[in-house]
mmCIF file of C-alpha atoms (C1' of nucleotides) in Angstrom:
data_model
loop_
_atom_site.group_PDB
_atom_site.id
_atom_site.type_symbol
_atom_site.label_atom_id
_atom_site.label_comp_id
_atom_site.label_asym_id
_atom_site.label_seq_id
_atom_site.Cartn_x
_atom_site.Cartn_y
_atom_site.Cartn_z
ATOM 1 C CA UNK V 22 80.553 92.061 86.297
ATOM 2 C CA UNK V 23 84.072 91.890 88.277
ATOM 3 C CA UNK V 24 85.167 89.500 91.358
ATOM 4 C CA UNK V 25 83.960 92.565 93.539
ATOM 5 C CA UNK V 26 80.713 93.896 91.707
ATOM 6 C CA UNK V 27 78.842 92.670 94.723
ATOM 7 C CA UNK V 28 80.935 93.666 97.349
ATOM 8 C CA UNK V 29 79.338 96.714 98.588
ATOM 9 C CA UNK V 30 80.689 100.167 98.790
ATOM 10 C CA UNK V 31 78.683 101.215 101.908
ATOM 11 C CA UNK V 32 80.529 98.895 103.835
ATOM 12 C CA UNK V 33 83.740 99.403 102.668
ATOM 13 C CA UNK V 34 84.618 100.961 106.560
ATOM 14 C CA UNK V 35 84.986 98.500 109.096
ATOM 15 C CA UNK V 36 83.074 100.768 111.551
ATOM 16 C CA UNK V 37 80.248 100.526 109.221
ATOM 17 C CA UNK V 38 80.519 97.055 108.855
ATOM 18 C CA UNK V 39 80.475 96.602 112.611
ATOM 19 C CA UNK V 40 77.634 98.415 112.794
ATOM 20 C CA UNK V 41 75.626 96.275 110.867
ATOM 21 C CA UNK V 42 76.546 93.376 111.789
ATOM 22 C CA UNK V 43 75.748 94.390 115.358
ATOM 23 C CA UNK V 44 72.460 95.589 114.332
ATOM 24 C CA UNK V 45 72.069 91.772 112.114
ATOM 25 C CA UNK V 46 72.018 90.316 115.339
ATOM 26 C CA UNK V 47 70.339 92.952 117.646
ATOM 27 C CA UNK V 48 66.673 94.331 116.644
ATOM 28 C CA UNK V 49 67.968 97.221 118.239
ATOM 29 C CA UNK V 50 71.034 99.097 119.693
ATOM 30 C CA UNK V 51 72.040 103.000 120.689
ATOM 31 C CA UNK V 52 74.282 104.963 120.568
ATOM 32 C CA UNK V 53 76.593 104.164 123.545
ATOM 33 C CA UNK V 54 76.152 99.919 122.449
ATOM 34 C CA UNK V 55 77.592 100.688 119.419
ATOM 35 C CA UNK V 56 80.546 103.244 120.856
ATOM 36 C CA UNK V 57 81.253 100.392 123.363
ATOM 37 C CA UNK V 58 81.250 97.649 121.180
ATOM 38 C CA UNK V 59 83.384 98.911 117.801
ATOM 39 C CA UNK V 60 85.458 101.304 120.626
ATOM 40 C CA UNK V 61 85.000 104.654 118.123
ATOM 41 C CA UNK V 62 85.368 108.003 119.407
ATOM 42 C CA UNK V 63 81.519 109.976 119.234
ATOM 43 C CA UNK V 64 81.899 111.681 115.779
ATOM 44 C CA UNK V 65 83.006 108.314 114.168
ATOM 45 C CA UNK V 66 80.045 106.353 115.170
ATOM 46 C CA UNK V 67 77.701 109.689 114.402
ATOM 47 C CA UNK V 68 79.089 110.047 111.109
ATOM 48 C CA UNK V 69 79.572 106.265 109.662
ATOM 49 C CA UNK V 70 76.091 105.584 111.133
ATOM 50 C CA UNK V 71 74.687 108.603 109.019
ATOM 51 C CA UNK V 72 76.437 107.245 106.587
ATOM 52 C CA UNK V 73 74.362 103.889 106.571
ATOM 53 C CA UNK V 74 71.396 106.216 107.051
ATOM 54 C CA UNK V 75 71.781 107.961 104.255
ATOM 55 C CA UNK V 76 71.446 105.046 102.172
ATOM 56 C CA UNK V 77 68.582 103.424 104.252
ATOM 57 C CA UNK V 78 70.030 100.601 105.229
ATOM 58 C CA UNK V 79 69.600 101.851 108.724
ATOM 59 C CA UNK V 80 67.355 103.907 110.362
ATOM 60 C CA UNK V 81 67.647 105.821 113.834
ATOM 61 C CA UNK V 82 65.164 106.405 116.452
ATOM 62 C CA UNK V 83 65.061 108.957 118.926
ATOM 63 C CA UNK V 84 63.535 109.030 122.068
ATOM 64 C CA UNK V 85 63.870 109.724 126.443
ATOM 65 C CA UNK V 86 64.434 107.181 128.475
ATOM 66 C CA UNK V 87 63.542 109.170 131.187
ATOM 67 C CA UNK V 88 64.990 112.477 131.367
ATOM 68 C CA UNK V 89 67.983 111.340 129.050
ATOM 69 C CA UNK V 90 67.708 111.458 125.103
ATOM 70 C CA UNK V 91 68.916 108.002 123.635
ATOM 71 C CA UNK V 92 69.050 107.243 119.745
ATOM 72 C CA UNK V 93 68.709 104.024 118.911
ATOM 73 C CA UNK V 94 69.333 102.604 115.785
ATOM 74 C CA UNK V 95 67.885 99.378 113.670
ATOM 75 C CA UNK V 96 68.251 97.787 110.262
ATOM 76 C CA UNK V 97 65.784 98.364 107.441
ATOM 77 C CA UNK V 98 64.766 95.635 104.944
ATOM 78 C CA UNK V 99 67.168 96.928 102.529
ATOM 79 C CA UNK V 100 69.901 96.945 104.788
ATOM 80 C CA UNK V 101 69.283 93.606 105.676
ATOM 81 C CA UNK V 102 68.823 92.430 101.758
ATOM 82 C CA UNK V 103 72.294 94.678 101.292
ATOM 83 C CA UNK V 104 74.465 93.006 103.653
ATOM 84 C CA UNK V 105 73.826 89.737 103.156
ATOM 85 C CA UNK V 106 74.047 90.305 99.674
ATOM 86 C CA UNK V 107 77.283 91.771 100.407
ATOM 87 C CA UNK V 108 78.714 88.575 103.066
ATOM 88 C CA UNK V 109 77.894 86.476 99.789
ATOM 89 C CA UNK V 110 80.143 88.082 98.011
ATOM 90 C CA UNK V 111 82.484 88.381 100.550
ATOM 91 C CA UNK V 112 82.510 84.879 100.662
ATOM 92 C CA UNK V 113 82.409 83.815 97.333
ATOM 93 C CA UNK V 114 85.649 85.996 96.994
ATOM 94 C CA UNK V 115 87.141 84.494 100.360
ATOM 95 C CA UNK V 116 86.632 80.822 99.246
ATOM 96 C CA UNK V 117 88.224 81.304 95.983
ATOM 97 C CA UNK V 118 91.481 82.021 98.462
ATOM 98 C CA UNK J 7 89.592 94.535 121.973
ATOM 99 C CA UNK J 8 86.316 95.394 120.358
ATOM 100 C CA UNK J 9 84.310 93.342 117.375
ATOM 101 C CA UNK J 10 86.228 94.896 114.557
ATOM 102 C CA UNK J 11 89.789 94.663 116.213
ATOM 103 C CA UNK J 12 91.178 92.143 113.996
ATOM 104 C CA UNK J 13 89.371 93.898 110.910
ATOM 105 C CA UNK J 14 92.559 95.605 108.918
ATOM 106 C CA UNK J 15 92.253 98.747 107.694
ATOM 107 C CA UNK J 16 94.473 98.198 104.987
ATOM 108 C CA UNK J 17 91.557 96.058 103.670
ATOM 109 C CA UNK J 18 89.056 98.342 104.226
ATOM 110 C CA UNK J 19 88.436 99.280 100.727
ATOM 111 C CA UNK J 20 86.781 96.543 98.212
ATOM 112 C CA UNK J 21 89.231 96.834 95.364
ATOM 113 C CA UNK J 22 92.389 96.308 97.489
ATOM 114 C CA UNK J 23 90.543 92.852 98.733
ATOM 115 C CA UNK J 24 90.115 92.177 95.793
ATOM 116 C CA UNK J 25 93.386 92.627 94.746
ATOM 117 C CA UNK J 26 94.413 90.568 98.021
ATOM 118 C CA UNK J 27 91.916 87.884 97.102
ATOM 119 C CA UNK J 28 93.353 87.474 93.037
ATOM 120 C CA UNK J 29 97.102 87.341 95.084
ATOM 121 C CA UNK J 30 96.087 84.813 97.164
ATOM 122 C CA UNK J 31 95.213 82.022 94.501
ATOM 123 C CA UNK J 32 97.411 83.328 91.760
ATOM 124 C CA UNK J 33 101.077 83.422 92.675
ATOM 125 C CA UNK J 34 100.883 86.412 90.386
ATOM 126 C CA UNK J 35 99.170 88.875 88.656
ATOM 127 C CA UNK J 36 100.084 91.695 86.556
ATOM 128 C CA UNK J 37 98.489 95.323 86.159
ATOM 129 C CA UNK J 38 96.380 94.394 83.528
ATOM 130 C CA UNK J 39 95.108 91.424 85.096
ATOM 131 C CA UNK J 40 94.593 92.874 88.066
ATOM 132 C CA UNK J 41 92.357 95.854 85.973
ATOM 133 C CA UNK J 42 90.290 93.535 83.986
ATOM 134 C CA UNK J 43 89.353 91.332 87.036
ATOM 135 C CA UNK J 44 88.702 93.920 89.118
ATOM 136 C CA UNK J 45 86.834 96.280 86.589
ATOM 137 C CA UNK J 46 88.366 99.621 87.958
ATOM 138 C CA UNK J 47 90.734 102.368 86.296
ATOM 139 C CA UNK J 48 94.262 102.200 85.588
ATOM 140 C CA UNK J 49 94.798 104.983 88.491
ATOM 141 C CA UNK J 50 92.759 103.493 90.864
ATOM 142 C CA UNK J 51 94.757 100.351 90.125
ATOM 143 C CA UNK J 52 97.997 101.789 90.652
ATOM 144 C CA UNK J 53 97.298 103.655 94.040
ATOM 145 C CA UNK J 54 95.360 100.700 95.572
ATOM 146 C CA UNK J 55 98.243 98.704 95.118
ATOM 147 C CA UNK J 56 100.698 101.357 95.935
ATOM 148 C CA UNK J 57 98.605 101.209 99.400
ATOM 149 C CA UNK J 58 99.500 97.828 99.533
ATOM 150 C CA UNK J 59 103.076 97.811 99.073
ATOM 151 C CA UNK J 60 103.289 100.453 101.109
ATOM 152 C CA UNK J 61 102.244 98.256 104.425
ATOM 153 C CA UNK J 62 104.299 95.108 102.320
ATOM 154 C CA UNK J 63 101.520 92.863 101.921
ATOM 155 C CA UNK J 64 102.351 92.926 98.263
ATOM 156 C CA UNK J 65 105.248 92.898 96.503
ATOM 157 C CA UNK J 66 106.300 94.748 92.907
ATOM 158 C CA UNK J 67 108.281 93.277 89.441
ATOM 159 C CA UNK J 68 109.206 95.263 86.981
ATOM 160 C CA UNK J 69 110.424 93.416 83.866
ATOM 161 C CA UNK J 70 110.081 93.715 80.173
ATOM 162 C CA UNK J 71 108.177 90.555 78.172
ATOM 163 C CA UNK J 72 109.659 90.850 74.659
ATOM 164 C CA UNK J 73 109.842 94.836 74.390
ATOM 165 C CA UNK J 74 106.963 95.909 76.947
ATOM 166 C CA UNK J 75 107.166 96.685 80.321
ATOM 167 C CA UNK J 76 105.382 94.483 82.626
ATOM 168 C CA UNK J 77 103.919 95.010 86.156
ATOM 169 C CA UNK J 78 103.574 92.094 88.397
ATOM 170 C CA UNK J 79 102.292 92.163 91.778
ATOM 171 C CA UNK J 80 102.775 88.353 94.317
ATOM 172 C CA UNK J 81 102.040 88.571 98.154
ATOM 173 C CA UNK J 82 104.708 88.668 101.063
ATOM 174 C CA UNK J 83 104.506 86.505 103.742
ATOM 175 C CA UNK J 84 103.187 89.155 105.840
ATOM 176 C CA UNK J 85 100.558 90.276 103.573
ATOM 177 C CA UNK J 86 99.354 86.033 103.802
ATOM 178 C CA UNK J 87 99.088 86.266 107.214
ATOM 179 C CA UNK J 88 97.713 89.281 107.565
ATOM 180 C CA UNK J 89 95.197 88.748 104.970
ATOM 181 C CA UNK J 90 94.244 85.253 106.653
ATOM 182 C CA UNK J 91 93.961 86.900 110.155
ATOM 183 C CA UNK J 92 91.311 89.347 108.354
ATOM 184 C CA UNK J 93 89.228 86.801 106.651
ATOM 185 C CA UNK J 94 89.402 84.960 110.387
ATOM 186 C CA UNK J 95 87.816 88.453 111.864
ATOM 187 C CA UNK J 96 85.541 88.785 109.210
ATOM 188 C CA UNK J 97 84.122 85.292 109.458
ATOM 189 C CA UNK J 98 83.847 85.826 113.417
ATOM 190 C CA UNK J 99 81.955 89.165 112.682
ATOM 191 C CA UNK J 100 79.723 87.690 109.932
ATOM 192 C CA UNK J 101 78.793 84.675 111.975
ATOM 193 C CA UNK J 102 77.314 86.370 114.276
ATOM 194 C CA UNK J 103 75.303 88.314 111.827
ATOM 195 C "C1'" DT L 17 71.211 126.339 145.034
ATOM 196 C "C1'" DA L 18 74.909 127.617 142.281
ATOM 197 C "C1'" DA L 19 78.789 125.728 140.157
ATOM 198 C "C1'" DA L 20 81.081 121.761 138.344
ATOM 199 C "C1'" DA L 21 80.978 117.516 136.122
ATOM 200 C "C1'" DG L 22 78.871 114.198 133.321
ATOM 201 C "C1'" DT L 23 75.931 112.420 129.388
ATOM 202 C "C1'" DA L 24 74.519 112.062 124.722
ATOM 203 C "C1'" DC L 25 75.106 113.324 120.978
ATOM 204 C "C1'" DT L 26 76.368 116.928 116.656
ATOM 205 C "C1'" DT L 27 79.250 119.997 114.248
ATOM 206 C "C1'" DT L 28 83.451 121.308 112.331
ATOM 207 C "C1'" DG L 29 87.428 121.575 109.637
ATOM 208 C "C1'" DA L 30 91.900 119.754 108.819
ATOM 209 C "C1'" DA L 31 94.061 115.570 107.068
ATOM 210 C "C1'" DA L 32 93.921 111.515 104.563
ATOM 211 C "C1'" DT L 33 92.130 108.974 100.912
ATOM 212 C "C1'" DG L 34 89.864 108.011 96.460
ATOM 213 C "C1'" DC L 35 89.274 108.881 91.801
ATOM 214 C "C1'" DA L 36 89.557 109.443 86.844
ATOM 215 C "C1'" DA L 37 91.578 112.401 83.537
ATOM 216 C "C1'" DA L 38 95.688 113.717 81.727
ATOM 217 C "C1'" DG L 39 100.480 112.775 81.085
ATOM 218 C "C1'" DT L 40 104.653 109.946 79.708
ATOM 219 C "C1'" DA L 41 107.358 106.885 77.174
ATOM 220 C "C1'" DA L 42 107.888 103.311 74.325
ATOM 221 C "C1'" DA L 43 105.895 99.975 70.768
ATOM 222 C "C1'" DT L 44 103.215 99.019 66.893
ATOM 223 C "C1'" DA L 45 100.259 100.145 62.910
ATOM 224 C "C1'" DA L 46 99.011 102.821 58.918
ATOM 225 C "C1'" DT Z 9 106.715 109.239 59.406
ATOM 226 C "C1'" DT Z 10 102.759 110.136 61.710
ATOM 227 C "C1'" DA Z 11 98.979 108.161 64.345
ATOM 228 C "C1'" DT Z 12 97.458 104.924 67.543
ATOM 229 C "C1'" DT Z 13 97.934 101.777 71.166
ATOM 230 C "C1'" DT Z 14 99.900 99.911 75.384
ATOM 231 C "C1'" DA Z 15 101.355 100.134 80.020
ATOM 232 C "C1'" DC Z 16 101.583 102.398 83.315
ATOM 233 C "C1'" DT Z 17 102.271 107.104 86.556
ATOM 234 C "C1'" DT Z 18 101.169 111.634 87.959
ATOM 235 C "C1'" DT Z 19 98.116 115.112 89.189
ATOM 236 C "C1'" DG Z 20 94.885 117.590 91.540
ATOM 237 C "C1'" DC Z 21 90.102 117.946 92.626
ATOM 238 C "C1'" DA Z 22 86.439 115.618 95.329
ATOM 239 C "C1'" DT Z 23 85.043 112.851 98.860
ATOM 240 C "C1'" DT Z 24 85.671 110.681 103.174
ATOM 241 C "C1'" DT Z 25 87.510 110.099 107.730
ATOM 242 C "C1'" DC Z 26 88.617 111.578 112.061
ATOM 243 C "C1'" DA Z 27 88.770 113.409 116.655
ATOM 244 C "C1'" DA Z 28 88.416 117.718 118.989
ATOM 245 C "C1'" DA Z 29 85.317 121.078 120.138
ATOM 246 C "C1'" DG Z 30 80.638 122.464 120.650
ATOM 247 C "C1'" DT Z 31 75.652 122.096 122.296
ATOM 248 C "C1'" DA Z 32 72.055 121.154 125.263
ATOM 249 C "C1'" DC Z 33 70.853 119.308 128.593
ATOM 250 C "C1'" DT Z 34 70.990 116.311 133.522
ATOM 251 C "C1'" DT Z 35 73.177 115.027 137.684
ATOM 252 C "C1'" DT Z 36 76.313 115.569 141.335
ATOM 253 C "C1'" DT Z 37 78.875 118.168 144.663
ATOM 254 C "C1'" DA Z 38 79.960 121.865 147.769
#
DNA sequence: TAAAAGTACTTTGAAATGCAAAGTAAATAA
DNA sequence: TTATTTACTTTGCATTTCAAAGTACTTTTA
């Protein structure tokens, strides 16, 4: 049990922490919100949000909106459990500097 | 300017904030310290810190205590700042979350 | 209405990074 | 004197990261 056993490795990337701290705060957002909002190139976002996929902290939705496909992507309850989990430690670690 | 633009890579990775973190409240910290506080493996020890140095946001003794060598590390100036301005991004990011 | 441009992603593969095992060199113990 | 331990460093394989290129459309333009 170190200083950083809480700190979790699945958001070790700052594009994957953006992305859930976006999603924290939105019930939803796609694709292009989170492109926009962490300014990543397409492959970045598509493979750091598998990433968070992978370990079901996210999951992704995919749909028309009209005659355009749009993936949209949400927290799960683990996510959710995850990250704050991993913002205590975060802070825990912060305070003591 | 998106979310995560003050969010330094350098930091990206949990056992160099770590490392960061034990620098910022102890004026030093040698190698062993550094491995039993942080739980991880001689290489991965050496290489994280290495990573840091590299960018100067730590700095690197050697001396000998008695008749062993001894590794400390101590933050620059830079690596302070830099370090602060992080924990200001991540505190933005997280309150939002 | 055919061609060109745009949209919304996914795939790819090279480059960078992460990792622990093995290596090194000296000290200490048996 | 040989074995073990200590304090790191080096090595090289594995994983991850990245953006460019690819795919499968839709929309615009000529």
């Amino acid at each position: 049990m170190s200083i950083i056993t809480n700190i979790n490795k699945a958001f070790d990337h700052r594009i994957r922490l953006g992305i859930m701290s976006i999603l924290m705060v939105n019930e939803f957002a796609d694709f292009n919100m989170l492109k926009e909002l962490l300014g990543a190139t397409d492959g970045n976002i598509a493979s750091h949000a598998k990433a968070l996929e992978k370990v079901e902290y996210i999951k992704v939705e995919k749909q028309f909106i009209g005659r355009k496909p749009n993936t949209r992507y949400s927290t799960t309850d683990l996510g959710r459990a995850e990250f704050k989990k991993h913002i205590n430690a975060l802070e825990k670690l912060i305070n003591k500097s």
